[in-house]
Amino acid sequence: MVLATMGCGCEDSAKRPVQAHMPATHIPETGVRSARAADAPRPAPQAAQLAPPSLAPLPLTDPKRPLPVSLLPAVQEGRAFLIQRVQEKFASGENNFKAGHLEAARKDFDDAVDWMLESGYDPDGDPALSALFHHVVDSVYAYELQAFRGGEGFTEAAAVPAPIDEVAAVALPADPRLKERAEEAAKSVSHDLPLTVNDEVLQFLNFFQTPKGRDIVETGLRRAGRYRDMISRVLKEEGLPQDLIYLAQAESAFQPLALSRAGARGIWQFVAYRGQQYGLRHSWWIDERQDPEKATHAAAQHLRDLYGLFGDWYLAMAAYNCGPGNVQKAIERTGYADFWELYKRKVLPRETKNYVPIIIALTLIAKDAAHYNILADPETPVPTDVVKPGRPIDLRLAAESIDVDVETLRALNPSLLRMATPDDPSFELHLPQGTGEKFTREIAAIPPDKWISWRRHRVEPGDTLASIAKKYRVTPTAIAEANNMDRTAVLEPGTKLTIPATQRPSETKRLLVSYRVRRGDTLAGIADRFNVNPEDVRRWNRLRSSRVSRGMVLRIYTIAPETARRRLRPHAKKKTAVSTSPKAASAAAATMSQ
């Protein structure tokens, strides 16, 4: 019974809401307290509630307690404050550089230098400022040179599209009216390669009669004049047919900076691994695939090896295009060691099938251009003086020393990828003919360890030491001392000044590119196209091997100047997605630094 009562009580209490006991209340009208009020505890006497608090004797603050420290920085004297801020900014730049955040480091270093130059103080007029200024400038130069050698720095020279990509994709019908003329021309001209005239050749003869095709042919015939003598000499030295020169015309129209979609470069269109196989060096500084004479020697040796392998020039040229392995497999599959049989049986890549007919068509036209109503005045070879600097030298300094524009030097040295020569004592720098002695004489005025940073400036009307110093981001005092002159001296127009400058690399943008793999692409070719390491591409995309498949989308972190970014945009709408947001740039920097 007790258990039942307890159970009912628990259930009943669970159903009833809990009520708070309020203080006793008084109803004035009746003077009667409520039942709940009767049970409430009595309040304490009012006198105790209103007793005043006991206070400590004055003063309230302990006189022995230390005074609070101000959170505001102490106001320093101007020069000391400048030194502190510059040191802080420089330290921030060092930390960013070591963390791989190169853009942030460059911004910090620039700020540190600019603050000193724009502060109103003469950095050379105060021992502390002078020591700090030269420490910062020399250190920044060392960091920039380190980044320069590691792949960050001056922007690579822009490439031009290889014409073979455009020509090989045409699909024009053969013009039967050209056949008789072509057969007649093939019989009347001298040649040391076989010249077959068939529908496959006639379709490209037809294309080269169109305005677009005619422009490609005329460009090649004009530029051939620069290199014909050299190529003829090399082919003769290697014991090869002279008509192999037209392979270079088909590949690149004799443009050393030609770059194909597969990553082949130079007038002979070597891919990276094949160029290395034949001794063409490719570093961050130079790419000898773009050296016309060295690449010609390599191409001649490669073609000689291919002819030794197949015993047929058409098969050798096909193998030059798609690799000897592909041609060998096609022969094994069909049993025919004949290019035209392999063509008919469709066992060669499409580009290779067109490759040999293109070369034959160009050979026919080049040997008798007037017969095909094509006129082109060949350019003359450009003679040069060759010097060996022995140390890295900025091309702008070299150009200023001999009074030519820098683009002239770049054109004479197409293997250079940057605005400076490599740190290689054997490197040969080509100068305009007749300027070698002047270069040697002028460059002797500058310490060799400053050739990568110092400059020469020809004084123009209106120039002052201050304006020149601002242009090169140095102090007027530094220029005056480097030239043993007074700061107040009047500058004579036409005179040359040595500028002890540390030139900043060109501004670059870090780009995250999504690249869709195309037919014929290789990992090495894609990496070369974006000037990155193939192993980095593998790592960024977690590839287990170097094989890539058509349609695969690769993430590539590349560095390109603003001009290159604009050039990529139209192409990116179809094939690539380029992100230049700060978030993408930060991600790219983080990935590159890993």
mmCIF file of C-alpha atoms in Angstrom, residues 59-421:
data_model
loop_
_atom_site.group_PDB
_atom_site.id
_atom_site.type_symbol
_atom_site.label_atom_id
_atom_site.label_comp_id
_atom_site.label_asym_id
_atom_site.label_seq_id
_atom_site.Cartn_x
_atom_site.Cartn_y
_atom_site.Cartn_z
ATOM 1 C CA PRO A 59 43.574 56.803 -0.936
ATOM 2 C CA LEU A 60 42.011 53.831 -2.748
ATOM 3 C CA THR A 61 45.113 53.221 -4.967
ATOM 4 C CA ASP A 62 48.088 51.463 -3.429
ATOM 5 C CA PRO A 63 51.013 53.904 -3.717
ATOM 6 C CA LYS A 64 53.433 50.962 -3.954
ATOM 7 C CA ARG A 65 51.644 49.521 -7.036
ATOM 8 C CA PRO A 66 53.565 50.240 -10.360
ATOM 9 C CA LEU A 67 51.906 52.618 -12.793
ATOM 10 C CA PRO A 68 50.204 51.027 -15.877
ATOM 11 C CA VAL A 69 52.317 50.782 -19.027
ATOM 12 C CA SER A 70 51.094 52.734 -22.080
ATOM 13 C CA LEU A 71 50.199 50.594 -25.102
ATOM 14 C CA LEU A 72 51.026 53.410 -27.530
ATOM 15 C CA PRO A 73 54.481 53.264 -29.178
ATOM 16 C CA ALA A 74 56.962 55.818 -28.028
ATOM 17 C CA VAL A 75 57.437 58.718 -30.416
ATOM 18 C CA GLN A 76 60.915 58.422 -31.912
ATOM 19 C CA GLU A 77 63.127 60.897 -33.684
ATOM 20 C CA GLY A 78 62.523 60.749 -37.466
ATOM 21 C CA ARG A 79 65.769 59.087 -38.571
ATOM 22 C CA ALA A 80 65.594 56.439 -35.833
ATOM 23 C CA PHE A 81 61.942 55.743 -36.650
ATOM 24 C CA LEU A 82 62.782 55.318 -40.350
ATOM 25 C CA ILE A 83 65.564 52.860 -39.538
ATOM 26 C CA GLN A 84 63.243 50.830 -37.319
ATOM 27 C CA ARG A 85 60.466 50.669 -39.910
ATOM 28 C CA VAL A 86 62.876 49.709 -42.705
ATOM 29 C CA GLN A 87 64.383 46.951 -40.576
ATOM 30 C CA GLU A 88 60.914 45.602 -39.773
ATOM 31 C CA LYS A 89 59.854 45.622 -43.426
ATOM 32 C CA PHE A 90 63.126 44.001 -44.511
ATOM 33 C CA ALA A 91 62.737 41.278 -41.861
ATOM 34 C CA SER A 92 59.201 40.641 -43.092
ATOM 35 C CA GLY A 93 60.551 40.282 -46.617
ATOM 36 C CA GLU A 94 63.151 37.755 -45.467
ATOM 37 C CA ASN A 95 60.500 35.684 -43.694
ATOM 38 C CA ASN A 96 58.238 35.713 -46.750
ATOM 39 C CA PHE A 97 61.110 34.743 -49.023
ATOM 40 C CA LYS A 98 62.104 31.798 -46.827
ATOM 41 C CA ALA A 99 58.468 30.675 -46.702
ATOM 42 C CA GLY A 100 58.269 30.703 -50.506
ATOM 43 C CA HIS A 101 55.920 33.704 -50.695
ATOM 44 C CA LEU A 102 57.980 35.432 -53.359
ATOM 45 C CA GLU A 103 55.466 38.087 -54.421
ATOM 46 C CA ALA A 104 54.943 39.175 -50.797
ATOM 47 C CA ALA A 105 58.705 39.194 -50.240
ATOM 48 C CA ARG A 106 59.250 41.367 -53.284
ATOM 49 C CA LYS A 107 56.621 43.843 -52.052
ATOM 50 C CA ASP A 108 58.293 44.050 -48.632
ATOM 51 C CA PHE A 109 61.751 44.550 -50.149
ATOM 52 C CA ASP A 110 60.455 47.220 -52.513
ATOM 53 C CA ASP A 111 58.825 49.070 -49.626
ATOM 54 C CA ALA A 112 62.023 48.958 -47.563
ATOM 55 C CA VAL A 113 64.070 50.480 -50.375
ATOM 56 C CA ASP A 114 61.427 53.012 -51.438
ATOM 57 C CA TRP A 115 60.923 54.287 -47.890
ATOM 58 C CA MET A 116 64.606 55.178 -47.643
ATOM 59 C CA LEU A 117 64.740 56.787 -51.074
ATOM 60 C CA GLU A 118 61.557 58.818 -50.508
ATOM 61 C CA SER A 119 62.128 59.757 -46.860
ATOM 62 C CA GLY A 120 63.945 63.019 -47.598
ATOM 63 C CA TYR A 121 67.098 61.784 -45.864
ATOM 64 C CA ASP A 122 70.231 61.187 -47.899
ATOM 65 C CA PRO A 123 71.089 57.521 -47.224
ATOM 66 C CA ASP A 124 74.765 58.288 -47.843
ATOM 67 C CA GLY A 125 74.742 61.319 -45.558
ATOM 68 C CA ASP A 126 74.342 59.381 -42.317
ATOM 69 C CA PRO A 127 76.523 56.396 -41.294
ATOM 70 C CA ALA A 128 73.622 54.381 -39.846
ATOM 71 C CA LEU A 129 71.326 55.038 -42.814
ATOM 72 C CA SER A 130 74.126 54.348 -45.289
ATOM 73 C CA ALA A 131 74.985 51.014 -43.680
ATOM 74 C CA LEU A 132 71.323 49.976 -43.593
ATOM 75 C CA PHE A 133 70.665 51.115 -47.165
ATOM 76 C CA HIS A 134 73.567 49.166 -48.651
ATOM 77 C CA HIS A 135 72.796 46.128 -46.500
ATOM 78 C CA VAL A 136 69.184 46.072 -47.699
ATOM 79 C CA VAL A 137 70.024 46.692 -51.358
ATOM 80 C CA ASP A 138 72.800 44.078 -51.454
ATOM 81 C CA SER A 139 70.681 41.525 -49.609
ATOM 82 C CA VAL A 140 67.662 42.125 -51.828
ATOM 83 C CA TYR A 141 69.851 41.704 -54.883
ATOM 84 C CA ALA A 142 71.178 38.407 -53.523
ATOM 85 C CA TYR A 143 67.647 37.157 -52.827
ATOM 86 C CA GLU A 144 66.413 38.230 -56.256
ATOM 87 C CA LEU A 145 69.364 36.547 -57.937
ATOM 88 C CA GLN A 146 68.665 33.377 -55.964
ATOM 89 C CA ALA A 147 65.022 33.476 -57.064
ATOM 90 C CA PHE A 148 66.197 34.374 -60.561
ATOM 91 C CA ARG A 149 68.266 31.202 -60.748
ATOM 92 C CA GLY A 150 65.464 29.149 -59.251
ATOM 93 C CA GLY A 151 62.906 30.089 -61.855
ATOM 94 C CA GLU A 152 61.360 33.309 -60.595
ATOM 95 C CA GLY A 153 62.653 36.553 -62.078
ATOM 96 C CA PHE A 154 62.958 37.889 -65.567
ATOM 97 C CA THR A 155 60.221 36.761 -67.886
ATOM 98 C CA GLU A 156 60.986 34.274 -70.602
ATOM 99 C CA ALA A 157 61.094 35.561 -74.165
ATOM 100 C CA ALA A 158 57.746 35.093 -75.919
ATOM 101 C CA ALA A 159 57.497 32.225 -78.402
ATOM 102 C CA VAL A 160 55.722 32.274 -81.769
ATOM 103 C CA PRO A 161 53.392 29.533 -83.050
ATOM 104 C CA ALA A 162 55.060 26.906 -85.210
ATOM 105 C CA PRO A 163 53.556 26.989 -88.728
ATOM 106 C CA ILE A 164 53.649 23.181 -89.034
ATOM 107 C CA ASP A 165 50.675 22.987 -86.630
ATOM 108 C CA GLU A 166 48.590 25.174 -88.913
ATOM 109 C CA VAL A 167 49.635 23.621 -92.216
ATOM 110 C CA ALA A 168 49.253 20.002 -91.097
ATOM 111 C CA ALA A 169 45.597 20.614 -90.185
ATOM 112 C CA VAL A 170 44.444 21.776 -93.640
ATOM 113 C CA ALA A 171 42.086 19.659 -95.718
ATOM 114 C CA LEU A 172 41.964 21.025 -99.262
ATOM 115 C CA PRO A 173 41.274 18.891 -102.331
ATOM 116 C CA ALA A 174 44.020 18.359 -104.868
ATOM 117 C CA ASP A 175 43.844 20.659 -107.883
ATOM 118 C CA PRO A 176 44.347 18.504 -111.012
ATOM 119 C CA ARG A 177 45.484 21.602 -112.951
ATOM 120 C CA LEU A 178 48.594 21.749 -110.749
ATOM 121 C CA LYS A 179 49.645 18.180 -111.419
ATOM 122 C CA GLU A 180 51.159 18.696 -114.859
ATOM 123 C CA ARG A 181 52.981 21.866 -113.767
ATOM 124 C CA ALA A 182 54.311 20.145 -110.625
ATOM 125 C CA GLU A 183 55.489 17.065 -112.510
ATOM 126 C CA GLU A 184 57.229 19.273 -115.056
ATOM 127 C CA ALA A 185 58.905 21.313 -112.288
ATOM 128 C CA ALA A 186 60.012 18.154 -110.459
ATOM 129 C CA LYS A 187 61.801 16.976 -113.596
ATOM 130 C CA SER A 188 63.415 20.321 -114.430
ATOM 131 C CA VAL A 189 64.875 21.273 -111.026
ATOM 132 C CA SER A 190 67.910 19.686 -109.428
ATOM 133 C CA HIS A 191 67.277 17.830 -106.199
ATOM 134 C CA ASP A 192 68.984 15.302 -103.937
ATOM 135 C CA LEU A 193 65.808 13.978 -102.277
ATOM 136 C CA PRO A 194 63.064 12.078 -104.126
ATOM 137 C CA LEU A 195 60.215 14.371 -105.271
ATOM 138 C CA THR A 196 56.987 12.399 -105.599
ATOM 139 C CA VAL A 197 54.000 14.219 -107.138
ATOM 140 C CA ASN A 198 50.655 12.679 -106.164
ATOM 141 C CA ASP A 199 47.287 13.829 -104.847
ATOM 142 C CA GLU A 200 48.619 14.027 -101.286
ATOM 143 C CA VAL A 201 51.337 16.444 -102.389
ATOM 144 C CA LEU A 202 49.018 18.346 -104.737
ATOM 145 C CA GLN A 203 46.566 19.210 -101.948
ATOM 146 C CA PHE A 204 49.327 21.130 -100.135
ATOM 147 C CA LEU A 205 50.523 22.730 -103.343
ATOM 148 C CA ASN A 206 46.932 23.916 -103.663
ATOM 149 C CA PHE A 207 46.929 25.243 -100.080
ATOM 150 C CA PHE A 208 50.171 27.150 -100.636
ATOM 151 C CA GLN A 209 48.471 28.992 -103.493
ATOM 152 C CA THR A 210 45.842 30.414 -101.094
ATOM 153 C CA PRO A 211 46.501 33.789 -99.396
ATOM 154 C CA LYS A 212 47.072 32.111 -96.026
ATOM 155 C CA GLY A 213 49.342 29.422 -97.404
ATOM 156 C CA ARG A 214 51.199 31.881 -99.625
ATOM 157 C CA ASP A 215 51.997 34.041 -96.590
ATOM 158 C CA ILE A 216 53.530 31.047 -94.766
ATOM 159 C CA VAL A 217 55.665 30.138 -97.777
ATOM 160 C CA GLU A 218 56.851 33.694 -98.402
ATOM 161 C CA THR A 219 57.776 34.170 -94.730
ATOM 162 C CA GLY A 220 59.850 31.009 -94.825
ATOM 163 C CA LEU A 221 61.563 31.890 -98.108
ATOM 164 C CA ARG A 222 62.465 35.350 -96.817
ATOM 165 C CA ARG A 223 63.872 34.118 -93.515
ATOM 166 C CA ALA A 224 65.707 31.236 -95.169
ATOM 167 C CA GLY A 225 68.238 33.773 -96.432
ATOM 168 C CA ARG A 226 69.521 34.306 -92.891
ATOM 169 C CA TYR A 227 70.361 30.657 -92.340
ATOM 170 C CA ARG A 228 70.760 29.029 -95.765
ATOM 171 C CA ASP A 229 74.553 29.279 -95.900
ATOM 172 C CA MET A 230 74.975 27.979 -92.360
ATOM 173 C CA ILE A 231 72.547 25.080 -92.846
ATOM 174 C CA SER A 232 74.104 24.159 -96.176
ATOM 175 C CA ARG A 233 77.536 24.063 -94.544
ATOM 176 C CA VAL A 234 76.357 21.880 -91.639
ATOM 177 C CA LEU A 235 74.485 19.428 -93.900
ATOM 178 C CA LYS A 236 77.595 19.134 -96.028
ATOM 179 C CA GLU A 237 79.746 18.510 -92.940
ATOM 180 C CA GLU A 238 77.369 15.749 -91.834
ATOM 181 C CA GLY A 239 77.173 14.232 -95.345
ATOM 182 C CA LEU A 240 73.412 14.750 -95.787
ATOM 183 C CA PRO A 241 71.222 15.864 -98.733
ATOM 184 C CA GLN A 242 70.988 19.649 -99.095
ATOM 185 C CA ASP A 243 67.229 19.493 -99.661
ATOM 186 C CA LEU A 244 66.709 18.597 -95.986
ATOM 187 C CA ILE A 245 66.727 22.365 -95.396
ATOM 188 C CA TYR A 246 63.067 22.359 -96.452
ATOM 189 C CA LEU A 247 62.237 20.268 -93.426
ATOM 190 C CA ALA A 248 63.136 23.321 -91.326
ATOM 191 C CA GLN A 249 61.037 25.543 -93.582
ATOM 192 C CA ALA A 250 58.034 23.278 -93.062
ATOM 193 C CA GLU A 251 58.589 23.003 -89.324
ATOM 194 C CA SER A 252 59.208 26.619 -88.363
ATOM 195 C CA ALA A 253 59.607 28.901 -91.395
ATOM 196 C CA PHE A 254 63.106 29.448 -89.944
ATOM 197 C CA GLN A 255 61.873 31.162 -86.784
ATOM 198 C CA PRO A 256 64.148 30.264 -83.831
ATOM 199 C CA LEU A 257 61.415 31.051 -81.285
ATOM 200 C CA ALA A 258 58.816 28.807 -82.955
ATOM 201 C CA LEU A 259 56.915 26.669 -80.447
ATOM 202 C CA SER A 260 54.527 23.872 -81.428
ATOM 203 C CA ARG A 261 51.482 22.685 -79.513
ATOM 204 C CA ALA A 262 53.460 19.578 -78.500
ATOM 205 C CA GLY A 263 56.224 21.697 -76.961
ATOM 206 C CA ALA A 264 58.757 21.386 -79.805
ATOM 207 C CA ARG A 265 61.012 24.438 -80.184
ATOM 208 C CA GLY A 266 63.374 26.119 -82.613
ATOM 209 C CA ILE A 267 63.802 26.071 -86.374
ATOM 210 C CA TRP A 268 64.169 22.257 -86.261
ATOM 211 C CA GLN A 269 61.368 21.768 -83.703
ATOM 212 C CA PHE A 270 63.042 19.524 -81.162
ATOM 213 C CA VAL A 271 61.044 18.319 -78.182
ATOM 214 C CA ALA A 272 62.938 18.569 -74.908
ATOM 215 C CA TYR A 273 64.043 14.962 -74.433
ATOM 216 C CA ARG A 274 65.142 14.543 -78.064
ATOM 217 C CA GLY A 275 67.118 17.763 -77.914
ATOM 218 C CA GLN A 276 68.897 16.587 -74.768
ATOM 219 C CA GLN A 277 69.649 13.279 -76.499
ATOM 220 C CA TYR A 278 71.594 15.196 -79.154
ATOM 221 C CA GLY A 279 73.383 17.547 -76.781
ATOM 222 C CA LEU A 280 71.062 20.573 -76.795
ATOM 223 C CA ARG A 281 71.100 22.007 -73.276
ATOM 224 C CA HIS A 282 67.920 23.350 -71.741
ATOM 225 C CA SER A 283 68.168 25.248 -68.468
ATOM 226 C CA TRP A 284 66.332 28.123 -66.869
ATOM 227 C CA TRP A 285 68.790 30.475 -68.601
ATOM 228 C CA ILE A 286 69.088 29.044 -72.108
ATOM 229 C CA ASP A 287 67.433 26.636 -74.515
ATOM 230 C CA GLU A 288 69.852 25.520 -77.208
ATOM 231 C CA ARG A 289 66.991 24.156 -79.305
ATOM 232 C CA GLN A 290 66.579 27.851 -80.192
ATOM 233 C CA ASP A 291 70.229 28.216 -81.207
ATOM 234 C CA PRO A 292 70.053 27.926 -85.026
ATOM 235 C CA GLU A 293 73.530 26.485 -85.595
ATOM 236 C CA LYS A 294 73.636 24.098 -82.632
ATOM 237 C CA ALA A 295 70.130 22.861 -83.426
ATOM 238 C CA THR A 296 71.093 22.353 -87.079
ATOM 239 C CA HIS A 297 74.002 20.124 -86.058
ATOM 240 C CA ALA A 298 71.681 18.148 -83.759
ATOM 241 C CA ALA A 299 68.999 17.801 -86.461
ATOM 242 C CA ALA A 300 71.564 16.625 -89.029
ATOM 243 C CA GLN A 301 72.869 13.973 -86.662
ATOM 244 C CA HIS A 302 69.344 12.833 -85.795
ATOM 245 C CA LEU A 303 68.302 12.599 -89.454
ATOM 246 C CA ARG A 304 71.468 10.685 -90.289
ATOM 247 C CA ASP A 305 70.681 8.202 -87.503
ATOM 248 C CA LEU A 306 67.091 7.802 -88.717
ATOM 249 C CA TYR A 307 68.196 7.182 -92.292
ATOM 250 C CA GLY A 308 70.631 4.570 -91.016
ATOM 251 C CA LEU A 309 67.726 2.902 -89.216
ATOM 252 C CA PHE A 310 65.182 2.872 -92.081
ATOM 253 C CA GLY A 311 67.274 3.313 -95.235
ATOM 254 C CA ASP A 312 64.622 5.622 -96.759
ATOM 255 C CA TRP A 313 64.423 9.399 -96.544
ATOM 256 C CA TYR A 314 60.615 9.575 -96.465
ATOM 257 C CA LEU A 315 60.515 7.117 -93.555
ATOM 258 C CA ALA A 316 63.341 9.027 -91.863
ATOM 259 C CA MET A 317 61.384 12.280 -92.131
ATOM 260 C CA ALA A 318 58.235 10.569 -90.820
ATOM 261 C CA ALA A 319 60.233 9.238 -87.872
ATOM 262 C CA TYR A 320 61.644 12.727 -87.268
ATOM 263 C CA ASN A 321 58.055 13.901 -86.821
ATOM 264 C CA CYS A 322 56.463 11.159 -84.720
ATOM 265 C CA GLY A 323 59.438 9.190 -83.408
ATOM 266 C CA PRO A 324 61.200 6.089 -84.776
ATOM 267 C CA GLY A 325 59.186 3.785 -82.525
ATOM 268 C CA ASN A 326 55.869 4.716 -84.146
ATOM 269 C CA VAL A 327 57.235 4.208 -87.658
ATOM 270 C CA GLN A 328 58.782 0.872 -86.675
ATOM 271 C CA LYS A 329 55.463 -0.333 -85.250
ATOM 272 C CA ALA A 330 53.632 0.733 -88.427
ATOM 273 C CA ILE A 331 56.106 -1.251 -90.529
ATOM 274 C CA GLU A 332 55.757 -4.318 -88.302
ATOM 275 C CA ARG A 333 51.937 -4.146 -88.434
ATOM 276 C CA THR A 334 51.766 -3.959 -92.241
ATOM 277 C CA GLY A 335 54.980 -5.526 -93.418
ATOM 278 C CA TYR A 336 55.649 -2.507 -95.678
ATOM 279 C CA ALA A 337 58.751 -0.330 -95.265
ATOM 280 C CA ASP A 338 57.323 2.265 -97.658
ATOM 281 C CA PHE A 339 55.908 5.600 -96.588
ATOM 282 C CA TRP A 340 53.107 5.745 -99.180
ATOM 283 C CA GLU A 341 51.903 2.244 -98.270
ATOM 284 C CA LEU A 342 51.834 3.212 -94.612
ATOM 285 C CA TYR A 343 49.950 6.376 -95.621
ATOM 286 C CA LYS A 344 47.270 4.409 -97.488
ATOM 287 C CA ARG A 345 46.850 1.887 -94.677
ATOM 288 C CA LYS A 346 46.335 4.682 -92.100
ATOM 289 C CA VAL A 347 48.842 3.353 -89.590
ATOM 290 C CA LEU A 348 50.638 6.663 -89.048
ATOM 291 C CA PRO A 349 49.429 9.659 -86.993
ATOM 292 C CA ARG A 350 47.478 12.180 -89.070
ATOM 293 C CA GLU A 351 50.091 14.889 -88.566
ATOM 294 C CA THR A 352 52.841 12.540 -89.743
ATOM 295 C CA LYS A 353 50.865 11.465 -92.812
ATOM 296 C CA ASN A 354 50.721 15.117 -93.859
ATOM 297 C CA TYR A 355 54.264 15.913 -92.783
ATOM 298 C CA VAL A 356 56.120 14.333 -95.710
ATOM 299 C CA PRO A 357 53.755 15.702 -98.426
ATOM 300 C CA ILE A 358 54.136 19.189 -96.907
ATOM 301 C CA ILE A 359 57.929 19.001 -97.162
ATOM 302 C CA ILE A 360 57.749 17.772 -100.752
ATOM 303 C CA ALA A 361 55.334 20.569 -101.705
ATOM 304 C CA LEU A 362 57.526 23.232 -100.083
ATOM 305 C CA THR A 363 60.602 21.812 -101.801
ATOM 306 C CA LEU A 364 58.914 22.050 -105.200
ATOM 307 C CA ILE A 365 57.855 25.654 -104.545
ATOM 308 C CA ALA A 366 61.148 26.817 -103.045
ATOM 309 C CA LYS A 367 63.178 25.460 -105.955
ATOM 310 C CA ASP A 368 61.083 27.325 -108.530
ATOM 311 C CA ALA A 369 58.974 29.905 -106.688
ATOM 312 C CA ALA A 370 58.311 31.990 -109.804
ATOM 313 C CA HIS A 371 56.753 28.929 -111.452
ATOM 314 C CA TYR A 372 54.090 29.055 -108.694
ATOM 315 C CA ASN A 373 53.763 32.873 -108.811
ATOM 316 C CA ILE A 374 55.426 33.320 -105.423
ATOM 317 C CA LEU A 375 57.949 36.120 -104.944
ATOM 318 C CA ALA A 376 60.052 36.622 -101.825
ATOM 319 C CA ASP A 377 63.354 38.446 -101.426
ATOM 320 C CA PRO A 378 65.559 36.430 -99.058
ATOM 321 C CA GLU A 379 67.034 38.253 -96.097
ATOM 322 C CA THR A 380 70.802 38.479 -95.903
ATOM 323 C CA PRO A 381 72.793 36.639 -93.207
ATOM 324 C CA VAL A 382 73.625 38.750 -90.151
ATOM 325 C CA PRO A 383 77.362 38.620 -89.377
ATOM 326 C CA THR A 384 78.294 38.884 -85.714
ATOM 327 C CA ASP A 385 81.182 39.293 -83.330
ATOM 328 C CA VAL A 386 81.381 36.592 -80.693
ATOM 329 C CA VAL A 387 82.585 37.256 -77.141
ATOM 330 C CA LYS A 388 82.718 35.098 -74.031
ATOM 331 C CA PRO A 389 81.759 37.260 -71.027
ATOM 332 C CA GLY A 390 82.792 34.528 -68.605
ATOM 333 C CA ARG A 391 80.220 35.719 -66.065
ATOM 334 C CA PRO A 392 76.489 36.510 -66.097
ATOM 335 C CA ILE A 393 75.724 39.858 -67.706
ATOM 336 C CA ASP A 394 72.455 41.734 -68.105
ATOM 337 C CA LEU A 395 71.592 42.118 -71.793
ATOM 338 C CA ARG A 396 70.516 45.696 -71.151
ATOM 339 C CA LEU A 397 73.980 46.541 -69.832
ATOM 340 C CA ALA A 398 75.551 44.860 -72.854
ATOM 341 C CA ALA A 399 73.250 46.794 -75.211
ATOM 342 C CA GLU A 400 73.923 50.102 -73.448
ATOM 343 C CA SER A 401 77.664 49.468 -73.668
ATOM 344 C CA ILE A 402 77.647 49.212 -77.474
ATOM 345 C CA ASP A 403 74.751 51.631 -78.134
ATOM 346 C CA VAL A 404 72.248 49.204 -79.633
ATOM 347 C CA ASP A 405 68.734 48.352 -78.535
ATOM 348 C CA VAL A 406 68.255 45.272 -76.403
ATOM 349 C CA GLU A 407 65.952 43.621 -78.957
ATOM 350 C CA THR A 408 68.859 43.522 -81.397
ATOM 351 C CA LEU A 409 70.855 41.447 -78.911
ATOM 352 C CA ARG A 410 67.925 39.158 -78.207
ATOM 353 C CA ALA A 411 67.492 38.524 -81.926
ATOM 354 C CA LEU A 412 71.183 37.655 -82.261
ATOM 355 C CA ASN A 413 71.007 35.335 -79.227
ATOM 356 C CA PRO A 414 67.679 33.482 -79.524
ATOM 357 C CA SER A 415 68.830 30.676 -77.211
ATOM 358 C CA LEU A 416 68.709 33.087 -74.261
ATOM 359 C CA LEU A 417 65.437 32.683 -72.397
ATOM 360 C CA ARG A 418 65.971 35.639 -70.059
ATOM 361 C CA MET A 419 67.468 39.110 -70.058
ATOM 362 C CA ALA A 420 70.830 37.838 -68.851
ATOM 363 C CA THR A 421 73.500 35.390 -69.939
#
